[in-house]
Coordinates of C-alpha atoms and ligand atoms in Angstrom, one line a residue:
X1 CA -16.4 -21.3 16.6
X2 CA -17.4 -18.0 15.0
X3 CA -17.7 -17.9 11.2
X4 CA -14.4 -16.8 9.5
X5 CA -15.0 -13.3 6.4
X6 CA -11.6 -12.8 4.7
X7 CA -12.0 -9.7 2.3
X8 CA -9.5 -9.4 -0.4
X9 CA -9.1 -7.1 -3.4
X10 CA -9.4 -11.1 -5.9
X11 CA -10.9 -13.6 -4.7
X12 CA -9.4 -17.0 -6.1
X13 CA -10.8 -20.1 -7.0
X14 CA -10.7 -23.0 -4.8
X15 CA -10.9 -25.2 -7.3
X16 CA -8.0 -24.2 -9.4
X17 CA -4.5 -24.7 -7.6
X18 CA -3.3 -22.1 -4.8
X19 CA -2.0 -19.2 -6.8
X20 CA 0.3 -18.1 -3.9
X21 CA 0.3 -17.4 -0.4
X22 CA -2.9 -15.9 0.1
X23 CA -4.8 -17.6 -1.6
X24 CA -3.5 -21.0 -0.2
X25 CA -3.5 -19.4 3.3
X26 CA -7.4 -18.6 2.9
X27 CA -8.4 -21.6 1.6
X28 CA -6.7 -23.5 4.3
X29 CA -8.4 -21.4 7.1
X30 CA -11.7 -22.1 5.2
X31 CA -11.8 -25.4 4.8
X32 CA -11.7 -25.3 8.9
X33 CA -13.7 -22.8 9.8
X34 CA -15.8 -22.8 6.9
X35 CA -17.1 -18.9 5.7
X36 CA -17.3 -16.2 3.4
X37 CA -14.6 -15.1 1.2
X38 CA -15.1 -11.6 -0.6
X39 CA -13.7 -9.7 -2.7
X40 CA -14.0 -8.4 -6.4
X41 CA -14.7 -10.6 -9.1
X42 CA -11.7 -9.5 -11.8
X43 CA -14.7 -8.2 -14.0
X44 CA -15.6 -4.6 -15.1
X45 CA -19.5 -4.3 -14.5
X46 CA -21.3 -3.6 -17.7
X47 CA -22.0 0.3 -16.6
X48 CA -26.0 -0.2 -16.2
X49 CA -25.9 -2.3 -13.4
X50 CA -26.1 0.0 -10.5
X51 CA -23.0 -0.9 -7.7
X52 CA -23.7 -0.9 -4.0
X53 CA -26.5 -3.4 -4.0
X54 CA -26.9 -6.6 -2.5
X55 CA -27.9 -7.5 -5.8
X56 CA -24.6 -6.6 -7.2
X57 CA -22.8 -9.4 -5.4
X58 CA -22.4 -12.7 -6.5
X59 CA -22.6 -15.5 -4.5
X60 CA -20.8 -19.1 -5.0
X61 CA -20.8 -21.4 -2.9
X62 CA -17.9 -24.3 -3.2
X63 CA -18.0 -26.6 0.0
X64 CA -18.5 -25.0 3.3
X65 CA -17.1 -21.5 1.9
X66 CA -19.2 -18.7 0.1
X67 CA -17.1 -17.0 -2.5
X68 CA -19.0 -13.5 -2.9
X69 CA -18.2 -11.4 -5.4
X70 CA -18.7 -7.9 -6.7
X71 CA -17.9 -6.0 -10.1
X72 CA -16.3 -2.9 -10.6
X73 CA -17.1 -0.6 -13.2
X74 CA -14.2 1.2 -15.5
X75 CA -14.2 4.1 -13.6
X76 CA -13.8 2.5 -10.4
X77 CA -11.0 0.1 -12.1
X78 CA -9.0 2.9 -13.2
X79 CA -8.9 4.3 -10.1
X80 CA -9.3 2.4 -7.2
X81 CA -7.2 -0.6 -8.5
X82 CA -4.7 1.2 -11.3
X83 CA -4.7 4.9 -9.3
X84 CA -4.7 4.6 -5.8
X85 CA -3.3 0.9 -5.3
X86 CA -1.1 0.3 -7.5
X87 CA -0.1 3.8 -9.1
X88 CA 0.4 5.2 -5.4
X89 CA 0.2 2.9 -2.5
X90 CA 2.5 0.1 -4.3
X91 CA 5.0 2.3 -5.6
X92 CA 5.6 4.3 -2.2
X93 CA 5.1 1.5 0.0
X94 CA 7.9 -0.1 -1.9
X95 CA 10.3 3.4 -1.7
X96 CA 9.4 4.3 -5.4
X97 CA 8.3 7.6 -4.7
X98 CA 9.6 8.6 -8.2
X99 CA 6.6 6.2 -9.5
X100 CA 3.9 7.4 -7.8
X101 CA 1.4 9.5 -9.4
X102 CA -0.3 11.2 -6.7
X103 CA -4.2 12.5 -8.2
X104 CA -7.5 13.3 -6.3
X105 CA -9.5 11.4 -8.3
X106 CA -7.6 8.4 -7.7
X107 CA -8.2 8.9 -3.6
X108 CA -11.6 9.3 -4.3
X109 CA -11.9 6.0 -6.3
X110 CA -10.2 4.7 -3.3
X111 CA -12.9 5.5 -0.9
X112 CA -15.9 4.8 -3.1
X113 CA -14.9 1.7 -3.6
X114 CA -14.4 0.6 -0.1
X115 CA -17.4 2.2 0.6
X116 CA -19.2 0.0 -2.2
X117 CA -16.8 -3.1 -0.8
X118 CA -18.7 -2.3 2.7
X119 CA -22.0 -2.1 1.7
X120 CA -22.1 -5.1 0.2
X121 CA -20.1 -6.8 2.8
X122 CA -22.2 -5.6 5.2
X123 CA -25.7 -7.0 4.1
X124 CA -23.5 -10.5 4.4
X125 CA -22.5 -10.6 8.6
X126 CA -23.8 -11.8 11.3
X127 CA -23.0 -10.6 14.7
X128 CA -20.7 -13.0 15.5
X129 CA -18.5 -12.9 12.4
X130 CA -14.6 -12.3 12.4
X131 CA -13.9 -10.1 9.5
X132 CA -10.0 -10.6 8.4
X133 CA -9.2 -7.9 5.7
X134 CA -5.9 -8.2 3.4
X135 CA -3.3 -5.4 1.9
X136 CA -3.0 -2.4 0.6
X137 CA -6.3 -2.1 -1.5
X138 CA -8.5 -2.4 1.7
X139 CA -7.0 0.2 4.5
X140 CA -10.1 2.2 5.1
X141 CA -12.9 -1.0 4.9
X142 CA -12.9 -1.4 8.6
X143 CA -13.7 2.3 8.8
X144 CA -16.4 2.1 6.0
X145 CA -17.7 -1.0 8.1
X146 CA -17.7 0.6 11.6
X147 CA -19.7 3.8 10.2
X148 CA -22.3 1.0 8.9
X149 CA -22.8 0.0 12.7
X150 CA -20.6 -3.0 12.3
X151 CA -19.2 -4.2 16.1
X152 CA -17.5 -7.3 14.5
X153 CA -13.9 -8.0 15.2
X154 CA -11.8 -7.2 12.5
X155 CA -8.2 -7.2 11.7
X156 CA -5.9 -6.4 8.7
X157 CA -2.9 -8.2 7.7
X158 CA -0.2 -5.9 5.3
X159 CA 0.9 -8.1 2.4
X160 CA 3.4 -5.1 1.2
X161 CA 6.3 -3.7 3.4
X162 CA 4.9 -0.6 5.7
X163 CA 8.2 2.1 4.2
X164 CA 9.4 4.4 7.0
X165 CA 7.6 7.3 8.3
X166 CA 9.2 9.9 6.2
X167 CA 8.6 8.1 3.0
X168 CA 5.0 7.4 4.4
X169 CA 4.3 11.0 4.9
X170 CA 4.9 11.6 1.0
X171 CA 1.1 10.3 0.5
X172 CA -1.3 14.0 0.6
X173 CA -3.4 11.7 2.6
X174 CA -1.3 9.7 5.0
X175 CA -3.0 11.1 8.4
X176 CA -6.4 9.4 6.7
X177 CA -4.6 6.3 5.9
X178 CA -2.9 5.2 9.5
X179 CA -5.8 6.8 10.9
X180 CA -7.9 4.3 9.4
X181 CA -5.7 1.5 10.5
X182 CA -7.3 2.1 13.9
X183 CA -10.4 1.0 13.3
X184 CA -9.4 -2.4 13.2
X185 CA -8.7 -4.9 16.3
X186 CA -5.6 -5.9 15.0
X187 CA -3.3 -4.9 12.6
X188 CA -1.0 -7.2 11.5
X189 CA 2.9 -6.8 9.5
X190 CA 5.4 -9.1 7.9
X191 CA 8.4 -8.2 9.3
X192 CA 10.1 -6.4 12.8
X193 CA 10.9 -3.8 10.4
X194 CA 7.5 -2.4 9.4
X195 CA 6.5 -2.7 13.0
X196 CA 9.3 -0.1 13.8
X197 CA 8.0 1.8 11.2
X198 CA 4.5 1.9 12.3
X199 CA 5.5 3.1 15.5
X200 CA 8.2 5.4 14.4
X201 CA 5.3 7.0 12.4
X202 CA 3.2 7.0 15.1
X203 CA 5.5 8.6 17.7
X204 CA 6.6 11.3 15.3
X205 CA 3.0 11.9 13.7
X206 CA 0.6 11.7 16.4
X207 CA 0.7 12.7 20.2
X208 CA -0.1 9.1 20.8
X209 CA 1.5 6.8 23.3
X210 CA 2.7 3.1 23.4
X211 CA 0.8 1.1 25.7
X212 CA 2.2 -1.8 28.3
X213 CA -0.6 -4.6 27.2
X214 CA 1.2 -4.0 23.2
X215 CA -1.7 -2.0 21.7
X216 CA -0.8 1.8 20.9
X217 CA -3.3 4.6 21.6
X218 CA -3.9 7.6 19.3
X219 CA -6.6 9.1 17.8
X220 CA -9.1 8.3 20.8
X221 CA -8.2 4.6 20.0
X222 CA -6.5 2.0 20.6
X223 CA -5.2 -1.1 18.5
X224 CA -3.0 -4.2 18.8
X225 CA -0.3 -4.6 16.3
X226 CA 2.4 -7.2 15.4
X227 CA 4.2 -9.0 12.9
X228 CA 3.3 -12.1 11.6
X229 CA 5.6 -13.2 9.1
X230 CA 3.6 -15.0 6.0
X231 CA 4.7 -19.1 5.3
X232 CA 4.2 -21.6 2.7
X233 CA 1.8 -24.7 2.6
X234 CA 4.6 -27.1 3.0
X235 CA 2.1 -30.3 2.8
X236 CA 0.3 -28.6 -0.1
X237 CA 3.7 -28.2 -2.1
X238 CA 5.2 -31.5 -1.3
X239 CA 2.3 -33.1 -3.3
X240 CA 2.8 -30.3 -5.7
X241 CA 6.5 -31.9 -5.6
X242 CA 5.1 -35.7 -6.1
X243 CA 3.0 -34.4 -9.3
X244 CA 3.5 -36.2 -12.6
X245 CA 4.3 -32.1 -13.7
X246 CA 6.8 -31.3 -11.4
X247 CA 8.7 -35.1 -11.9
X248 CA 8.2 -34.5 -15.5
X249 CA 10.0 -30.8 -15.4
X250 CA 12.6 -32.0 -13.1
X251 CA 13.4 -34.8 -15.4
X252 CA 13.3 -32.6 -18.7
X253 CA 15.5 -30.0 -17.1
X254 CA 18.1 -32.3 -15.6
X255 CA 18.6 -34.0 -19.2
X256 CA 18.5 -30.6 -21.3
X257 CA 21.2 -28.9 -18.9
X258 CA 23.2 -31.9 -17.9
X259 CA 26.3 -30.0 -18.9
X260 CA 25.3 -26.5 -17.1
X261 CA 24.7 -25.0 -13.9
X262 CA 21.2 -23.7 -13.9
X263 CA 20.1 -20.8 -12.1
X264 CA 16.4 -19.8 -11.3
X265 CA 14.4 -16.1 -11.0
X266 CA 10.7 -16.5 -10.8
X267 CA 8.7 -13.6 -10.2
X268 CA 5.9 -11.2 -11.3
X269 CA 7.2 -8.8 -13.6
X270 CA 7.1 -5.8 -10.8
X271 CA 10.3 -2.9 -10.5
X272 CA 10.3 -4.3 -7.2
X273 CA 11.7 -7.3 -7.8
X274 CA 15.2 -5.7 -8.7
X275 CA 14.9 -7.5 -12.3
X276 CA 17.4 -5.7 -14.1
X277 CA 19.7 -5.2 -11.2
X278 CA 19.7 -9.0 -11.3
X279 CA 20.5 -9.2 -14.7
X280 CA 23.5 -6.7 -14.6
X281 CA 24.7 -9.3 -11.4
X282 CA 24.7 -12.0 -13.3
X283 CA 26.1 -10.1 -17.0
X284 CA 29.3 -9.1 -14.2
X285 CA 29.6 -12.6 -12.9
X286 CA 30.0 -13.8 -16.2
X287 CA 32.6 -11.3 -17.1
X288 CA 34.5 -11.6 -14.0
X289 CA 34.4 -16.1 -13.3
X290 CA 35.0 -17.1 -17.2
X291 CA 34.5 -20.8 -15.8
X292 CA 31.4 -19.9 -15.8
X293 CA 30.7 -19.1 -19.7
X294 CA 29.5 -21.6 -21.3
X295 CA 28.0 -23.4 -18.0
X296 CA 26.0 -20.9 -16.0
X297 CA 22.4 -20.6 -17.4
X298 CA 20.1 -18.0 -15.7
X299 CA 16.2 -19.3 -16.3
X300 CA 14.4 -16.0 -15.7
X301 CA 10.4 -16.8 -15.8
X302 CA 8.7 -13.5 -15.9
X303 CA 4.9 -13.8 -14.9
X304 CA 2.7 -10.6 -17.0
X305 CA 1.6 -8.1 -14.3
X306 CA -0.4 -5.0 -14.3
X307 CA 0.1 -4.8 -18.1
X308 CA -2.1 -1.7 -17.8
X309 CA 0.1 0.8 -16.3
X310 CA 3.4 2.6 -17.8
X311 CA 6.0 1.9 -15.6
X312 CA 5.7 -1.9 -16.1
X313 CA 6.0 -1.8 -19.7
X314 CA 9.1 0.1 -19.7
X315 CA 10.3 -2.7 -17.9
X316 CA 9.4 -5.2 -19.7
X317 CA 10.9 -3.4 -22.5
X318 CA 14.1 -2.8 -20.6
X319 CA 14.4 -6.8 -19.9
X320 CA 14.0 -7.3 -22.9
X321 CA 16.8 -5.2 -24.1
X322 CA 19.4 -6.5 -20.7
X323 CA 18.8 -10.2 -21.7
X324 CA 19.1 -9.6 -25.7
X325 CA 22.3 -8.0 -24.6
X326 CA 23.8 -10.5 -22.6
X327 CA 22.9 -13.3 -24.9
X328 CA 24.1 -11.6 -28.5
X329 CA 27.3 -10.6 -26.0
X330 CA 28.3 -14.2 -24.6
X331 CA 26.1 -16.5 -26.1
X332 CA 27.3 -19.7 -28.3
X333 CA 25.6 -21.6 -30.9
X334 CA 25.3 -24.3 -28.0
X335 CA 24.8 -22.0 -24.9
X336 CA 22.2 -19.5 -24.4
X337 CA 23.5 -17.6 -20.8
X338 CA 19.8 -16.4 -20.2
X339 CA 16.3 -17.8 -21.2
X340 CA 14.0 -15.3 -20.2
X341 CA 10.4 -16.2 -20.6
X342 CA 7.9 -13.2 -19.8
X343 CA 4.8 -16.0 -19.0
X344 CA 4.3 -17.6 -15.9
X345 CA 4.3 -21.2 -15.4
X346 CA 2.1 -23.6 -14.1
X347 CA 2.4 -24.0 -10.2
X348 CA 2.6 -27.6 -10.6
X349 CA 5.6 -27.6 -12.8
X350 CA 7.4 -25.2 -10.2
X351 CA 8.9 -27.7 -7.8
X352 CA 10.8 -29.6 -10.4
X353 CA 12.0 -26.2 -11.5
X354 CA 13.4 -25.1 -8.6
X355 CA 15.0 -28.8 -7.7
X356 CA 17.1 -28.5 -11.1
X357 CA 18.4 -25.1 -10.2
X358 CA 21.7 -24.9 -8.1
X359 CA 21.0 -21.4 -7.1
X360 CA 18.1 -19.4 -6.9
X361 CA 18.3 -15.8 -7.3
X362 CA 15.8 -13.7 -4.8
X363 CA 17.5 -10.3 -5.5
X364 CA 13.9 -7.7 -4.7
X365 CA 14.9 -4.1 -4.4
X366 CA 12.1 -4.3 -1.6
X367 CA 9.1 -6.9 -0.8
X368 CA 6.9 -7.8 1.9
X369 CA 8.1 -11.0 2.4
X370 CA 8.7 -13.3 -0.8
X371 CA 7.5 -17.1 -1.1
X372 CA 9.3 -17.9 -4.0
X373 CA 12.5 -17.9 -1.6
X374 CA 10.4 -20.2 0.4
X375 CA 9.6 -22.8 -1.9
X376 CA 13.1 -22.9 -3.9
X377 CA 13.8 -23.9 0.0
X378 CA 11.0 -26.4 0.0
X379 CA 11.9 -28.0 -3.1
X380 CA 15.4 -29.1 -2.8
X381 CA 16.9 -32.5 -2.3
X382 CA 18.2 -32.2 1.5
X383 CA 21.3 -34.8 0.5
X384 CA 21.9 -32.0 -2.2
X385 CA 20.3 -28.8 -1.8
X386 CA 20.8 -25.3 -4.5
X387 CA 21.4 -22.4 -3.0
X388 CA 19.3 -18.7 -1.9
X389 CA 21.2 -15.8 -3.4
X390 CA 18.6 -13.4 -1.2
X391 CA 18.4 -9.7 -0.9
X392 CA 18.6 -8.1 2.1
X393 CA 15.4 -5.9 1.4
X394 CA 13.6 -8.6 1.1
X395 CA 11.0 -9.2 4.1
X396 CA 12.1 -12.9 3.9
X397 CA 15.7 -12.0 4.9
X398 CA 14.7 -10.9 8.7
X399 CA 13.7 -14.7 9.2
X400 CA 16.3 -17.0 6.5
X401 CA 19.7 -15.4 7.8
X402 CA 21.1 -18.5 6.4
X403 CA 21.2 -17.0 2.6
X404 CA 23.1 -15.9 0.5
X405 CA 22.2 -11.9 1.9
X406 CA 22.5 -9.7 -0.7
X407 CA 22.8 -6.4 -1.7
X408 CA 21.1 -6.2 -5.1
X409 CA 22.4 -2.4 -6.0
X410 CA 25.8 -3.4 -5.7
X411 CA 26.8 -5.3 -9.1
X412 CA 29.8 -6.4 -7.7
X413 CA 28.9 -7.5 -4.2
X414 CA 25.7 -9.8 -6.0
X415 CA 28.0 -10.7 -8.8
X416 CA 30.9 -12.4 -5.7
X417 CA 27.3 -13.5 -4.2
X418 CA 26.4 -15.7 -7.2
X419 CA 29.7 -17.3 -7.7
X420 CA 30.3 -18.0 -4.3
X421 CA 26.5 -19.8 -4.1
X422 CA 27.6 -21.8 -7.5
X423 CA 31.3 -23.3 -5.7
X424 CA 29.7 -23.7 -2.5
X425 CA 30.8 -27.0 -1.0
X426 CA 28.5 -29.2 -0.6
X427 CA 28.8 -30.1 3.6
X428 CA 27.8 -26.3 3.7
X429 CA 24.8 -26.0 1.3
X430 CA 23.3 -29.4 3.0
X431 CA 24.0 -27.5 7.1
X432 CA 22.3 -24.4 5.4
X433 CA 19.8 -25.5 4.3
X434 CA 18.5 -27.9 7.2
X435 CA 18.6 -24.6 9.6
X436 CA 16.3 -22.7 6.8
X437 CA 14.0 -25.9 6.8
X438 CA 13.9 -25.6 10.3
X439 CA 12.9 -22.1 10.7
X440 CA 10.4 -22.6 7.2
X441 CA 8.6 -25.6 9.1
X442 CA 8.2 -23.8 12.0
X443 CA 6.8 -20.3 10.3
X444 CA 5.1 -22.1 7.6
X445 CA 1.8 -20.7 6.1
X446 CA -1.0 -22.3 9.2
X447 CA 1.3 -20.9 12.2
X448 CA 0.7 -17.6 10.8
X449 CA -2.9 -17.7 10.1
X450 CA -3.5 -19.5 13.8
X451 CA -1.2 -16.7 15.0
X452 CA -3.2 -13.8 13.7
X453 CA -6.7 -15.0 14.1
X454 CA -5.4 -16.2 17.5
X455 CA -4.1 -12.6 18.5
X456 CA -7.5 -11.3 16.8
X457 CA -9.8 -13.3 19.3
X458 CA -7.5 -11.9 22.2
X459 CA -7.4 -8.5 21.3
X460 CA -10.4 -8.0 23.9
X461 CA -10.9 -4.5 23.6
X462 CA -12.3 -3.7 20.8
X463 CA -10.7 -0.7 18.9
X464 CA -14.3 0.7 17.9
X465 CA -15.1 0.6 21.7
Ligands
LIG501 P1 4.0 -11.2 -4.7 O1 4.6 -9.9 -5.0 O2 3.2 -11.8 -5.8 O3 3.1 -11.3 -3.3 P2 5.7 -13.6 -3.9 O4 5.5 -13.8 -2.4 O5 7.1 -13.9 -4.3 O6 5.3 -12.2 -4.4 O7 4.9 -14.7 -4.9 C1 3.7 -15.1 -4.8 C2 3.4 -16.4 -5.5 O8 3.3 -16.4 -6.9 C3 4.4 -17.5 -5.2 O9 3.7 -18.6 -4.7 C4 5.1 -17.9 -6.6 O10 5.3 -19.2 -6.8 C5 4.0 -17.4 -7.6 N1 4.7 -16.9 -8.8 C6 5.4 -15.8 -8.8 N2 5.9 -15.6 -10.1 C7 5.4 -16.6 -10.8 C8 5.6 -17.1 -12.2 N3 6.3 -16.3 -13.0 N4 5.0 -18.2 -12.6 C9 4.3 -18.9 -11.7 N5 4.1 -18.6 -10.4 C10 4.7 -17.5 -10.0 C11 2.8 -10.3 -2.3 C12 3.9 -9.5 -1.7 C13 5.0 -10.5 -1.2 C14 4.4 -11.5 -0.2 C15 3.2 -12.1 -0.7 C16 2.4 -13.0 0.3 O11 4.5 -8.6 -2.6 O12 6.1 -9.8 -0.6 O13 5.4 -12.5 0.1 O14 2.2 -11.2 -1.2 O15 2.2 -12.2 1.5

């Protein structure tokens, strides 16, 4: 079996528990196929050290899997990782166009950096390595590789929604981008919908042409594309579920709110995770169903994100304000409607967190997929199972049509969403929530990576050829 090389912007530690779906994906496919996993280290490189080496990366090894690790320096930081990923490609991939800052020194970050990435990578492969490259920070490495003589397979798997072509286009370099896409052997998308989109783009931007075998040809080349919707660990989070943590939240949370119906929002604290849009929902429904004052109780757990850039303090300090305003509004000296906690919590107390919630609220204004909506799923009692208030724009919703489907611009619409969720009867919640298990089981998070590295190994062709 040839040797497995995931590349991702972090690389997390094994040791620690997963800290989400990639990083419980990769360790998974490691621990089988045993390999290299590299990315960069979260550290800024003390500015003497010169970047590009060999010497530059750092090498772990924990079991059969070499973690390898490189620095970046300030510059680099500021704009490879807060300019060009996440003050561009994040906001525009996710329809913000209004956020993104477009700036040439940010593109050129980019590409230094994947160049760097490359480099170093490449000093690291053998022949018959298969190179498996994730999201948005890493388009071009497959390029940077091939012009280093690599013939390896490689593909790349989008964690972020691909936005449609005309939103796309916005990008000064958006040619560059989906032309670099076809260096890979595979490219790989969460949902039917950024598939369309890729193709959409390529039929209106390019004279190239759809092929019968499933690969599409344009410039000179051809690659394999697909969607391969992103699962959860469900044997990793029912031990997660039998922890002393999670028993021990359950319990505290059942006693502490044995008089209220709790609802649950866990996220990053990103603009695309409709946060405030959420909040109004929920302000309405408690306006609108008065039986709900002085019961419902919306736990919003906030994790710090990308602290660095502008447009996720305002939001933080627009939470702030929304849940300040709802409690000082409808609050009583024995009921606080909202407890929002801008931390994140540890994964191990998450299942019993999501089993005392009746509803879960999965309101994004647009994500790739969303495992939170998973695991609420995963943690409930089947004899008497909450409830997934889900957006429609999230990439989750193309594969749980069970939900709750949402709307989250439309107050009203969410608010009617969130009642009905909280006075559903109990014959449907339990039906509903054995046809999500179903599909969850059957997607969960090892289909997917046997799916892609499967489709990799039969993507025969190689794009580079
Ligand atoms: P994220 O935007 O981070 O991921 P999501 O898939 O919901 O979004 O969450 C990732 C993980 O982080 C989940 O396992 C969740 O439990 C955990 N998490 C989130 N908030 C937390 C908090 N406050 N405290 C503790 N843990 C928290 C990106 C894309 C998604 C895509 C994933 C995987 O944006 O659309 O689903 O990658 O491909």
């Amino acid at each position: 079996m040839s040797r497995l090389v995931v590349v991702s912007n972090r690389v997390a530690n094994p040791h620690r528990a997963a800290a989400g779906g990639l990083a419980v994906a990769v360790r998974e496919s490691m621990r089988e196929t045993g390999g290299i996993w590299f990315g960069w280290s979260g550290r800024l490189q003390e500015e003497t050290q010169s970047p590009g080496t060999e010497e530059g990366v750092k090498i772990e090894t924990v079991g059969n899997v070499r973690l390898a690790t490189v620095d970046l320096s300030r510059a680099e930081y500021e704009t490879y990782y807060l300019g060009y990923a996440n003050n561009v490609l994040w906001p525009v991939f996710h329809y913000r166009l209004d956020l993104a800052q477009f700036d040439e020194r940010y593109v050129e970050g980019y590409r230094r950096v994947n160049r760097k990435f490359a480099q170093a990578l490449h000093a690291l492969l053998e022949p018959d390595d298969v190179i498996w490259i994730h999201d948005y920070h890493l388009i071009p490495l497959a390029t940077e590789l091939r012009a280093l003589g690599c013939d390896n397979r490689i593909g790349f798997f989008l964690h972020i929604p691909l936005p449609p072509p005309l939103v796309l286009a916005a990008i000064p370099e958006h040619a560059w981008l989906v032309r670099s896409l076809f260096a890979y052997d595979l490219v790989g998308f969460q949902t039917e919908t950024d598939v369309t989109h890729f193709t959409r783009y390529l039929e209106v931007e390019t004279n190239g042409t759809q092929l019968p075998d499933g690969k599409f040809h344009a410039f000179g080349r051809s690659v394999r594309f697909g969607a391969f919707p992103i699962g959860i660990d469900l044997d990793e989070f029912a031990k997660l579920e039998r922890s002393r943590e999670a028993m021990d939240m359950f319990d505290r949370m059942r006693e502490e709110y044995s008089r209220r119906q709790l609802l649950v929002g866990i996220d990053r604290l990103d603009y695309s995770k409709g946060l405030p849009q959420r909040l109004q929902a929920f302000r309405r429904l408690l306006e609108c169903h008065e039986e709900n004052l002085n019961r419902a109780t919306l736990i919003q757990i906030a994790a710090p994100s990308r602290e660095d850039l502008d447009a996720y303090d305002d939001l933080r300090r627009e939470m702030d304000s929304l849940c300040g305003a709802i409690n000082s509004d409808f609050g009583e000296l024995d009921w606080m409607p909202v407890r929002y906690i801008h931390r994140s919590v540890a994964r191990k107390r998450l299942p019993g967190l999501y089993r005392a919630s009746r509803v879960a609220l999965v309101t994004p204004l647009r994500d790739g997929m969303n495992l939170v909506a998973k695991e609420f799923l995963a943690a409930q009692d089947p004899a008497d199972p909450g409830v997934l208030v889900l957006s429609r724009f999230a990439g989750a919703a193309e594969q749980l049509k069970e939900a709750v489907l949402v709307n989250p611009y439309d107050t009203n619409e969410m608010a009617e969403a969130i009642h009905r969720a909280l006075t559903m009867p109990i014959e449907e919640r339990v039906a509903k929530h054995a046809a999500l298990m179903a599909t969850i089981r059957s997607y969960d998070v090892h289909w997917w990576r046997r799916r892609f590295l499967a489709e990799l190994e039969s993507a025969t062709e190689s794009a580079h050829a």
